[in-house]
mmCIF file of C-alpha atoms and ligand atoms in Angstrom:
data_model
loop_
_atom_site.group_PDB
_atom_site.id
_atom_site.type_symbol
_atom_site.label_atom_id
_atom_site.label_comp_id
_atom_site.label_asym_id
_atom_site.label_seq_id
_atom_site.Cartn_x
_atom_site.Cartn_y
_atom_site.Cartn_z
ATOM 1 C CA MET A 1 -149.545 -56.031 29.118
ATOM 2 C CA ALA A 2 -148.931 -55.899 32.818
ATOM 3 C CA VAL A 3 -146.561 -53.420 34.439
ATOM 4 C CA ILE A 4 -143.842 -55.714 35.983
ATOM 5 C CA GLY A 5 -141.633 -54.457 38.893
ATOM 6 C CA PHE A 6 -138.206 -56.163 38.824
ATOM 7 C CA ILE A 7 -135.851 -55.863 41.794
ATOM 8 C CA GLY A 8 -132.333 -57.213 41.598
ATOM 9 C CA LEU A 9 -130.875 -56.787 38.092
ATOM 10 C CA GLY A 10 -127.640 -58.769 38.662
ATOM 11 C CA ASN A 11 -126.313 -61.596 36.514
ATOM 12 C CA MET A 12 -129.710 -63.514 36.375
ATOM 13 C CA GLY A 13 -132.182 -60.796 37.048
ATOM 14 C CA GLY A 14 -130.626 -58.432 34.316
ATOM 15 C CA PRO A 15 -131.100 -60.702 31.279
ATOM 16 C CA MET A 16 -134.529 -62.013 32.825
ATOM 17 C CA ALA A 17 -135.944 -58.496 32.894
ATOM 18 C CA ALA A 18 -134.581 -57.894 29.395
ATOM 19 C CA ASN A 19 -136.505 -60.844 28.116
ATOM 20 C CA LEU A 20 -139.694 -59.603 29.655
ATOM 21 C CA VAL A 21 -139.013 -56.248 27.760
ATOM 22 C CA LYS A 22 -138.538 -58.389 24.485
ATOM 23 C CA ALA A 23 -142.010 -59.916 25.389
ATOM 24 C CA GLY A 24 -143.690 -56.406 25.263
ATOM 25 C CA HIS A 25 -143.953 -55.937 29.003
ATOM 26 C CA GLN A 26 -143.265 -52.715 30.645
ATOM 27 C CA VAL A 27 -140.492 -53.359 33.148
ATOM 28 C CA VAL A 28 -139.662 -51.013 36.126
ATOM 29 C CA GLY A 29 -136.457 -52.282 37.686
ATOM 30 C CA TYR A 30 -134.298 -51.498 40.789
ATOM 31 C CA ASP A 31 -130.811 -52.510 41.803
ATOM 32 C CA LEU A 32 -128.334 -51.148 44.320
ATOM 33 C CA VAL A 33 -125.236 -51.538 42.012
ATOM 34 C CA PRO A 34 -125.205 -48.705 39.219
ATOM 35 C CA ALA A 35 -123.442 -51.132 36.458
ATOM 36 C CA ALA A 36 -126.514 -53.383 36.865
ATOM 37 C CA VAL A 37 -128.953 -50.375 36.707
ATOM 38 C CA GLU A 38 -127.071 -48.904 33.374
ATOM 39 C CA ALA A 39 -127.211 -52.424 31.850
ATOM 40 C CA ALA A 40 -130.975 -52.915 32.439
ATOM 41 C CA LYS A 41 -131.565 -49.434 31.239
ATOM 42 C CA ALA A 42 -129.951 -50.432 27.775
ATOM 43 C CA ALA A 43 -131.990 -53.249 27.750
ATOM 44 C CA GLY A 44 -135.244 -51.133 27.862
ATOM 45 C CA VAL A 45 -135.789 -51.295 31.612
ATOM 46 C CA THR A 46 -137.327 -48.147 33.140
ATOM 47 C CA ILE A 47 -135.483 -47.485 36.523
ATOM 48 C CA GLY A 48 -137.641 -46.771 39.562
ATOM 49 C CA GLU A 49 -136.884 -44.619 42.568
ATOM 50 C CA SER A 50 -137.048 -47.449 45.113
ATOM 51 C CA PRO A 51 -138.623 -50.991 45.625
ATOM 52 C CA ALA A 52 -141.584 -49.349 47.423
ATOM 53 C CA ALA A 53 -142.280 -46.979 44.613
ATOM 54 C CA ILE A 54 -142.203 -49.902 42.123
ATOM 55 C CA ALA A 55 -144.611 -51.898 44.348
ATOM 56 C CA ALA A 56 -146.938 -48.975 44.419
ATOM 57 C CA ALA A 57 -146.921 -48.659 40.366
ATOM 58 C CA ALA A 58 -146.545 -52.498 39.251
ATOM 59 C CA ASP A 59 -149.143 -55.389 39.029
ATOM 60 C CA VAL A 60 -146.512 -57.892 39.526
ATOM 61 C CA VAL A 61 -143.264 -57.577 41.283
ATOM 62 C CA ILE A 62 -140.463 -60.049 40.572
ATOM 63 C CA THR A 63 -137.342 -60.239 42.843
ATOM 64 C CA MET A 64 -134.083 -61.986 42.092
ATOM 65 C CA LEU A 65 -131.819 -61.348 44.986
ATOM 66 C CA PRO A 66 -128.779 -63.121 46.585
ATOM 67 C CA GLY A 67 -130.418 -64.664 49.669
ATOM 68 C CA GLY A 68 -133.313 -64.928 52.272
ATOM 69 C CA LYS A 69 -132.340 -61.913 54.156
ATOM 70 C CA HIS A 70 -132.208 -59.607 51.135
ATOM 71 C CA VAL A 71 -135.818 -60.951 50.045
ATOM 72 C CA LEU A 72 -137.292 -60.563 53.441
ATOM 73 C CA GLY A 73 -135.902 -57.034 53.661
ATOM 74 C CA VAL A 74 -137.249 -56.098 50.285
ATOM 75 C CA TYR A 75 -140.673 -57.760 51.128
ATOM 76 C CA GLY A 76 -140.732 -55.614 54.071
ATOM 77 C CA ASP A 77 -140.418 -52.382 51.919
ATOM 78 C CA ILE A 78 -142.812 -53.548 49.078
ATOM 79 C CA THR A 79 -145.635 -55.466 50.596
ATOM 80 C CA PRO A 80 -147.177 -52.463 52.591
ATOM 81 C CA LEU A 81 -147.315 -50.643 49.316
ATOM 82 C CA ALA A 82 -148.353 -53.415 47.031
ATOM 83 C CA ARG A 83 -151.442 -52.649 44.766
ATOM 84 C CA PRO A 84 -154.545 -54.392 45.615
ATOM 85 C CA GLY A 85 -154.505 -58.157 44.092
ATOM 86 C CA ALA A 86 -150.812 -57.582 43.293
ATOM 87 C CA LEU A 87 -148.809 -60.775 42.557
ATOM 88 C CA LEU A 88 -145.237 -61.053 44.157
ATOM 89 C CA ILE A 89 -142.773 -63.622 42.515
ATOM 90 C CA ASP A 90 -139.540 -64.421 44.126
ATOM 91 C CA CYS A 91 -137.139 -66.224 41.799
ATOM 92 C CA SER A 92 -134.132 -65.990 44.072
ATOM 93 C CA THR A 93 -132.758 -69.222 45.533
ATOM 94 C CA ILE A 94 -133.474 -68.895 49.215
ATOM 95 C CA ASP A 95 -134.120 -71.131 52.306
ATOM 96 C CA VAL A 96 -137.509 -72.653 52.647
ATOM 97 C CA ASP A 97 -138.334 -70.866 55.969
ATOM 98 C CA SER A 98 -137.459 -67.331 54.626
ATOM 99 C CA ALA A 99 -139.689 -68.360 51.521
ATOM 100 C CA ARG A 100 -142.459 -69.082 53.631
ATOM 101 C CA LYS A 101 -141.960 -65.895 55.783
ATOM 102 C CA ALA A 102 -142.128 -64.064 52.381
ATOM 103 C CA HIS A 103 -145.409 -65.670 51.394
ATOM 104 C CA ALA A 104 -146.810 -64.651 54.915
ATOM 105 C CA LEU A 105 -145.754 -60.963 54.410
ATOM 106 C CA ALA A 106 -147.548 -60.846 51.090
ATOM 107 C CA ALA A 107 -150.682 -62.553 52.516
ATOM 108 C CA ASP A 108 -150.787 -60.254 55.281
ATOM 109 C CA LYS A 109 -151.115 -57.367 52.749
ATOM 110 C CA GLY A 110 -153.534 -59.090 50.477
ATOM 111 C CA ALA A 111 -151.105 -59.819 47.732
ATOM 112 C CA ALA A 112 -150.613 -63.257 45.896
ATOM 113 C CA SER A 113 -147.269 -64.736 46.028
ATOM 114 C CA LEU A 114 -144.987 -67.485 44.558
ATOM 115 C CA ASP A 115 -141.581 -68.882 45.242
ATOM 116 C CA ALA A 116 -140.235 -69.424 41.819
ATOM 117 C CA PRO A 117 -136.481 -70.358 41.838
ATOM 118 C CA VAL A 118 -134.763 -71.254 38.715
ATOM 119 C CA SER A 119 -132.326 -73.537 37.181
ATOM 120 C CA GLY A 120 -130.423 -72.952 33.851
ATOM 121 C CA GLY A 121 -127.857 -70.495 35.068
ATOM 122 C CA VAL A 122 -126.768 -67.120 33.266
ATOM 123 C CA GLY A 123 -126.875 -68.791 29.896
ATOM 124 C CA GLY A 124 -130.658 -69.991 30.452
ATOM 125 C CA ALA A 125 -131.334 -66.514 31.815
ATOM 126 C CA ALA A 126 -130.016 -64.853 28.591
ATOM 127 C CA ALA A 127 -131.596 -67.356 26.336
ATOM 128 C CA GLY A 128 -134.956 -67.320 27.997
ATOM 129 C CA THR A 129 -134.818 -71.051 28.469
ATOM 130 C CA LEU A 130 -134.874 -71.169 32.425
ATOM 131 C CA THR A 131 -136.848 -73.862 34.262
ATOM 132 C CA PHE A 132 -139.010 -72.258 36.968
ATOM 133 C CA MET A 133 -139.913 -74.437 40.039
ATOM 134 C CA ALA A 134 -143.076 -72.810 41.672
ATOM 135 C CA GLY A 135 -144.444 -72.831 45.179
ATOM 136 C CA GLY A 136 -147.757 -71.192 46.141
ATOM 137 C CA GLU A 137 -151.402 -71.143 45.324
ATOM 138 C CA ALA A 138 -152.720 -72.481 42.143
ATOM 139 C CA ASP A 139 -154.474 -69.184 41.221
ATOM 140 C CA ALA A 140 -151.147 -67.270 41.649
ATOM 141 C CA PHE A 141 -149.350 -69.775 39.572
ATOM 142 C CA GLU A 142 -151.704 -69.535 36.753
ATOM 143 C CA ARG A 143 -151.346 -65.668 36.820
ATOM 144 C CA ALA A 144 -147.639 -66.051 36.779
ATOM 145 C CA ARG A 145 -147.316 -68.684 34.113
ATOM 146 C CA PRO A 146 -147.381 -66.339 30.957
ATOM 147 C CA ILE A 147 -144.850 -64.033 32.615
ATOM 148 C CA LEU A 148 -142.842 -66.939 33.534
ATOM 149 C CA GLU A 149 -142.975 -68.136 30.072
ATOM 150 C CA ALA A 150 -141.247 -65.196 28.583
ATOM 151 C CA MET A 151 -138.223 -66.076 30.669
ATOM 152 C CA GLY A 152 -138.137 -69.951 30.722
ATOM 153 C CA LYS A 153 -139.049 -72.908 28.675
ATOM 154 C CA LYS A 154 -140.273 -75.094 31.608
ATOM 155 C CA ILE A 155 -142.603 -74.089 34.456
ATOM 156 C CA VAL A 156 -143.546 -76.527 37.123
ATOM 157 C CA HIS A 157 -145.907 -76.035 39.932
ATOM 158 C CA CYS A 158 -144.432 -77.994 42.694
ATOM 159 C CA GLY A 159 -146.952 -77.234 45.531
ATOM 160 C CA GLY A 160 -147.861 -74.840 48.255
ATOM 161 C CA ALA A 161 -145.718 -71.988 49.740
ATOM 162 C CA GLY A 162 -141.995 -72.966 49.824
ATOM 163 C CA ALA A 163 -142.277 -76.024 47.464
ATOM 164 C CA GLY A 164 -140.391 -74.368 44.754
ATOM 165 C CA GLN A 165 -137.464 -73.748 47.009
ATOM 166 C CA ALA A 166 -137.662 -77.302 48.371
ATOM 167 C CA ALA A 167 -137.509 -78.850 44.669
ATOM 168 C CA LYS A 168 -134.486 -76.441 44.006
ATOM 169 C CA ILE A 169 -132.448 -77.672 46.882
ATOM 170 C CA CYS A 170 -133.327 -81.297 46.565
ATOM 171 C CA ASN A 171 -132.421 -81.184 42.994
ATOM 172 C CA ASN A 172 -129.163 -79.369 43.431
ATOM 173 C CA MET A 173 -128.172 -81.726 46.311
ATOM 174 C CA ILE A 174 -128.611 -84.639 43.863
ATOM 175 C CA LEU A 175 -126.457 -82.715 41.448
ATOM 176 C CA GLY A 176 -123.687 -81.995 43.934
ATOM 177 C CA ILE A 177 -123.445 -85.520 45.069
ATOM 178 C CA SER A 178 -123.731 -87.067 41.582
ATOM 179 C CA MET A 179 -120.842 -84.658 40.367
ATOM 180 C CA ILE A 180 -118.703 -85.779 43.131
ATOM 181 C CA GLY A 181 -119.331 -89.458 42.496
ATOM 182 C CA VAL A 182 -118.575 -88.949 38.821
ATOM 183 C CA CYS A 183 -115.372 -86.987 39.493
ATOM 184 C CA GLU A 184 -114.221 -89.813 42.015
ATOM 185 C CA ALA A 185 -114.750 -92.487 39.282
ATOM 186 C CA PHE A 186 -112.690 -90.600 36.810
ATOM 187 C CA VAL A 187 -109.961 -90.089 39.355
ATOM 188 C CA LEU A 188 -109.971 -93.769 40.086
ATOM 189 C CA ALA A 189 -109.979 -94.609 36.464
ATOM 190 C CA GLU A 190 -107.042 -92.499 36.021
ATOM 191 C CA LYS A 191 -105.128 -94.426 38.764
ATOM 192 C CA LEU A 192 -106.157 -97.737 37.354
ATOM 193 C CA GLY A 193 -104.996 -96.662 33.744
ATOM 194 C CA LEU A 194 -108.438 -96.615 32.267
ATOM 195 C CA SER A 195 -109.026 -93.826 29.568
ATOM 196 C CA HIS A 196 -111.424 -91.172 30.388
ATOM 197 C CA GLN A 197 -113.236 -91.977 26.993
ATOM 198 C CA ALA A 198 -113.378 -95.761 28.019
ATOM 199 C CA LEU A 199 -115.006 -95.035 31.345
ATOM 200 C CA PHE A 200 -117.294 -92.381 29.497
ATOM 201 C CA ASP A 201 -118.348 -95.041 26.771
ATOM 202 C CA VAL A 202 -119.291 -97.648 29.387
ATOM 203 C CA SER A 203 -120.860 -95.544 32.118
ATOM 204 C CA SER A 204 -122.885 -93.335 29.807
ATOM 205 C CA THR A 205 -124.749 -96.492 28.552
ATOM 206 C CA SER A 206 -124.737 -98.225 32.035
ATOM 207 C CA SER A 207 -126.113 -98.066 35.413
ATOM 208 C CA GLY A 208 -123.656 -95.308 36.272
ATOM 209 C CA GLN A 209 -125.305 -92.931 33.800
ATOM 210 C CA CYS A 210 -126.262 -89.562 35.060
ATOM 211 C CA TRP A 211 -126.530 -85.891 33.966
ATOM 212 C CA SER A 212 -123.337 -85.032 35.621
ATOM 213 C CA LEU A 213 -121.428 -87.467 33.376
ATOM 214 C CA THR A 214 -123.463 -87.306 30.077
ATOM 215 C CA SER A 215 -124.204 -83.658 29.884
ATOM 216 C CA TYR A 216 -121.595 -81.987 32.215
ATOM 217 C CA CYS A 217 -118.679 -84.407 32.067
ATOM 218 C CA PRO A 218 -115.966 -83.219 34.438
ATOM 219 C CA VAL A 219 -113.016 -84.273 32.196
ATOM 220 C CA PRO A 220 -112.280 -82.752 28.776
ATOM 221 C CA GLY A 221 -113.282 -84.652 25.533
ATOM 222 C CA PRO A 222 -116.305 -86.703 25.879
ATOM 223 C CA VAL A 223 -118.764 -83.936 26.116
ATOM 224 C CA PRO A 224 -117.265 -80.954 24.237
ATOM 225 C CA ALA A 225 -119.663 -78.501 25.676
ATOM 226 C CA SER A 226 -119.009 -79.209 29.264
ATOM 227 C CA PRO A 227 -116.649 -76.568 31.232
ATOM 228 C CA ALA A 228 -114.015 -79.111 31.639
ATOM 229 C CA ASN A 229 -113.046 -78.304 27.911
ATOM 230 C CA ARG A 230 -112.666 -74.527 28.913
ATOM 231 C CA ASP A 231 -110.509 -74.935 32.070
ATOM 232 C CA TYR A 232 -113.536 -75.153 34.251
ATOM 233 C CA GLN A 233 -114.965 -71.745 33.483
ATOM 234 C CA PRO A 234 -118.522 -71.621 34.775
ATOM 235 C CA GLY A 235 -121.183 -72.904 34.073
ATOM 236 C CA PHE A 236 -122.326 -73.029 37.397
ATOM 237 C CA ALA A 237 -119.780 -71.585 40.004
ATOM 238 C CA ALA A 238 -118.652 -73.926 43.061
ATOM 239 C CA ALA A 239 -119.683 -70.898 45.273
ATOM 240 C CA LEU A 240 -123.318 -71.239 44.003
ATOM 241 C CA MET A 241 -123.398 -74.992 44.438
ATOM 242 C CA LEU A 242 -121.942 -74.413 48.048
ATOM 243 C CA LYS A 243 -124.743 -71.872 48.728
ATOM 244 C CA ASP A 244 -127.366 -74.439 47.443
ATOM 245 C CA LEU A 245 -125.913 -77.519 49.470
ATOM 246 C CA LYS A 246 -125.817 -75.357 52.718
ATOM 247 C CA LEU A 247 -129.560 -74.458 52.023
ATOM 248 C CA ALA A 248 -130.217 -78.297 51.700
ATOM 249 C CA GLN A 249 -128.309 -79.005 54.985
ATOM 250 C CA GLU A 250 -130.234 -76.382 56.850
ATOM 251 C CA ALA A 251 -133.511 -77.629 55.495
ATOM 252 C CA ALA A 252 -132.585 -81.245 56.181
ATOM 253 C CA GLN A 253 -131.637 -80.361 59.841
ATOM 254 C CA GLY A 254 -134.735 -78.435 60.393
ATOM 255 C CA ALA A 255 -136.993 -81.170 58.902
ATOM 256 C CA GLY A 256 -134.978 -84.141 60.689
ATOM 257 C CA ALA A 257 -134.146 -85.658 57.228
ATOM 258 C CA PRO A 258 -130.875 -87.792 57.269
ATOM 259 C CA THR A 259 -128.666 -86.520 54.329
ATOM 260 C CA PRO A 260 -125.074 -87.977 55.074
ATOM 261 C CA LEU A 261 -123.982 -87.744 51.360
ATOM 262 C CA GLY A 262 -125.462 -84.246 51.128
ATOM 263 C CA ALA A 263 -123.483 -83.158 54.260
ATOM 264 C CA ALA A 264 -120.296 -84.829 52.687
ATOM 265 C CA ALA A 265 -120.900 -82.942 49.475
ATOM 266 C CA ALA A 266 -121.305 -79.582 51.238
ATOM 267 C CA GLN A 267 -118.141 -80.225 53.221
ATOM 268 C CA LEU A 268 -116.129 -80.901 49.866
ATOM 269 C CA TYR A 269 -117.538 -77.780 48.197
ATOM 270 C CA ALA A 270 -116.620 -75.649 51.175
ATOM 271 C CA MET A 271 -113.040 -77.159 50.973
ATOM 272 C CA MET A 272 -112.955 -76.159 47.222
ATOM 273 C CA ASN A 273 -114.190 -72.603 48.045
ATOM 274 C CA ALA A 274 -111.410 -72.318 50.855
ATOM 275 C CA GLN A 275 -108.957 -73.208 48.326
ATOM 276 C CA GLY A 276 -109.821 -70.099 46.399
ATOM 277 C CA GLN A 277 -111.744 -72.077 43.582
ATOM 278 C CA GLY A 278 -115.397 -70.882 44.363
ATOM 279 C CA GLY A 279 -115.441 -68.865 41.065
ATOM 280 C CA ALA A 280 -114.508 -72.028 39.199
ATOM 281 C CA ASP A 281 -117.195 -74.318 37.527
ATOM 282 C CA PHE A 282 -118.282 -76.892 40.332
ATOM 283 C CA SER A 283 -117.187 -79.708 38.053
ATOM 284 C CA GLY A 284 -113.700 -78.459 38.729
ATOM 285 C CA ILE A 285 -113.794 -80.299 42.144
ATOM 286 C CA ILE A 286 -112.180 -83.049 40.226
ATOM 287 C CA ARG A 287 -108.833 -81.006 40.479
ATOM 288 C CA MET A 288 -109.356 -80.938 44.099
ATOM 289 C CA LEU A 289 -110.081 -84.729 44.388
ATOM 290 C CA ARG A 290 -107.003 -85.291 42.422
ATOM 291 C CA GLY A 291 -104.951 -83.344 44.917
ATOM 292 C CA GLU A 292 -104.101 -80.715 42.293
ATOM 293 C CA GLY A 293 -103.331 -77.261 43.933
HETATM 294 P P1 NAD B 1 -125.899 -61.238 41.442
HETATM 295 O O1 NAD B 1 -125.356 -60.991 42.770
HETATM 296 O O2 NAD B 1 -125.432 -61.180 40.271
HETATM 297 O O3 NAD B 1 -127.361 -60.462 41.518
HETATM 298 C C1 NAD B 1 -128.092 -60.080 42.658
HETATM 299 C C2 NAD B 1 -128.264 -58.549 42.480
HETATM 300 O O4 NAD B 1 -129.275 -58.239 43.615
HETATM 301 C C3 NAD B 1 -127.174 -57.660 42.493
HETATM 302 O O5 NAD B 1 -126.979 -56.909 41.566
HETATM 303 C C4 NAD B 1 -127.505 -56.859 43.921
HETATM 304 O O6 NAD B 1 -126.855 -55.490 43.828
HETATM 305 C C5 NAD B 1 -128.876 -56.992 44.021
HETATM 306 N N1 NAD B 1 -129.456 -56.519 45.384
HETATM 307 C C6 NAD B 1 -129.031 -56.983 46.575
HETATM 308 N N2 NAD B 1 -129.746 -56.406 47.507
HETATM 309 C C7 NAD B 1 -130.640 -55.551 46.992
HETATM 310 C C8 NAD B 1 -131.801 -54.750 47.462
HETATM 311 N N3 NAD B 1 -131.988 -54.422 48.705
HETATM 312 N N4 NAD B 1 -132.333 -54.144 46.370
HETATM 313 C C9 NAD B 1 -132.164 -54.137 45.181
HETATM 314 N N5 NAD B 1 -131.132 -54.866 44.492
HETATM 315 C C10 NAD B 1 -130.496 -55.607 45.503
HETATM 316 O O7 NAD B 1 -126.575 -62.848 41.643
HETATM 317 P P2 NAD B 1 -127.252 -63.796 40.581
HETATM 318 O O8 NAD B 1 -126.185 -64.664 40.022
HETATM 319 O O9 NAD B 1 -128.175 -62.927 39.560
HETATM 320 O O10 NAD B 1 -128.161 -64.526 41.572
HETATM 321 C C11 NAD B 1 -129.523 -64.160 41.974
HETATM 322 C C12 NAD B 1 -130.173 -65.235 42.529
HETATM 323 O O11 NAD B 1 -130.352 -66.270 41.555
HETATM 324 C C13 NAD B 1 -129.421 -66.018 43.804
HETATM 325 O O12 NAD B 1 -130.419 -66.281 44.745
HETATM 326 C C14 NAD B 1 -128.906 -67.155 43.068
HETATM 327 O O13 NAD B 1 -128.469 -68.153 44.017
HETATM 328 C C15 NAD B 1 -129.960 -67.528 42.296
HETATM 329 N N6 NAD B 1 -129.344 -68.284 41.106
HETATM 330 C C16 NAD B 1 -128.089 -68.005 40.435
HETATM 331 C C17 NAD B 1 -127.722 -68.622 39.308
HETATM 332 C C18 NAD B 1 -126.486 -68.301 38.482
HETATM 333 O O14 NAD B 1 -126.028 -69.256 37.654
HETATM 334 N N7 NAD B 1 -126.022 -67.188 38.706
HETATM 335 C C19 NAD B 1 -128.522 -69.825 38.872
HETATM 336 C C20 NAD B 1 -129.613 -70.152 39.465
HETATM 337 C C21 NAD B 1 -130.107 -69.489 40.541
#
């Protein structure tokens, strides 16, 4: 089995690294936060001295970091020391430009690289059922596939450098917009005296059907597993939705793509965050749309 470096052992990276250990890999991890380091140790991860030391020892280095600046900072440390033929896989959600810069840093030093952001959240990371959206060369993808399969159940090669990040922000822009649409429909139904269940029964089998309604219904009752049934505990926090919508807006502006609904969704999630609700599930935006405090 390959030696796998894992940098960023937080809410997502911690359980992902643990699943690699369970699959029989030797995992050498690193994080700045002592609690993350301790939890990873308990899961069987060996702790490295620094990202550079990990790069010098590992065949594959995975990063799972907050944002583009963290990824480029770490790539600046690890690419000069990466082993010949090393494979670098960045699973963080970051902007497409930074992802492409990270690929270029790797290529400069002869390392193969993939951007491979995920969907599925902390639950999917723990269960090993994440979806990976990968961008990069086909060879790098084929080398990464068995490793990603230890952490996820669906692995999609989306295209060249940055294509994984592009797929992630496009998908989450659809999700943010559709969730607000579903929430607005429920708020209108409430004002019109239509029950939640009646709207659900009609729309879940009609042209209004979508994942935000049928799998993640923002009102309690129709979909018992949705966060609405547990006071909007995440799930997928509104702050993370805002992060992804901002990345989509940045990409849209850079590419000259008109995304008026994406822009409106970003503004509404910014308002939800400004109201101190960034830690609530993103479906909790229905409370703000109702005018609840
Ligand atoms: P997190 O904040 O829990 O973890 C990030 C970790 O990176 C932290 O433990 C932090 O200490 C560490 N870190 C930061 N800079 C570092 C450095 N220079 N060297 C080593 N470690 C460093 O965040 P998370 O929820 O695990 O998310 C990680 C990424 O996954 C983000 O890009 C996020 O957008 C994405 N993501 C998160 C979710 C989710 O539900 N949490 C879902 C999909 C994608």
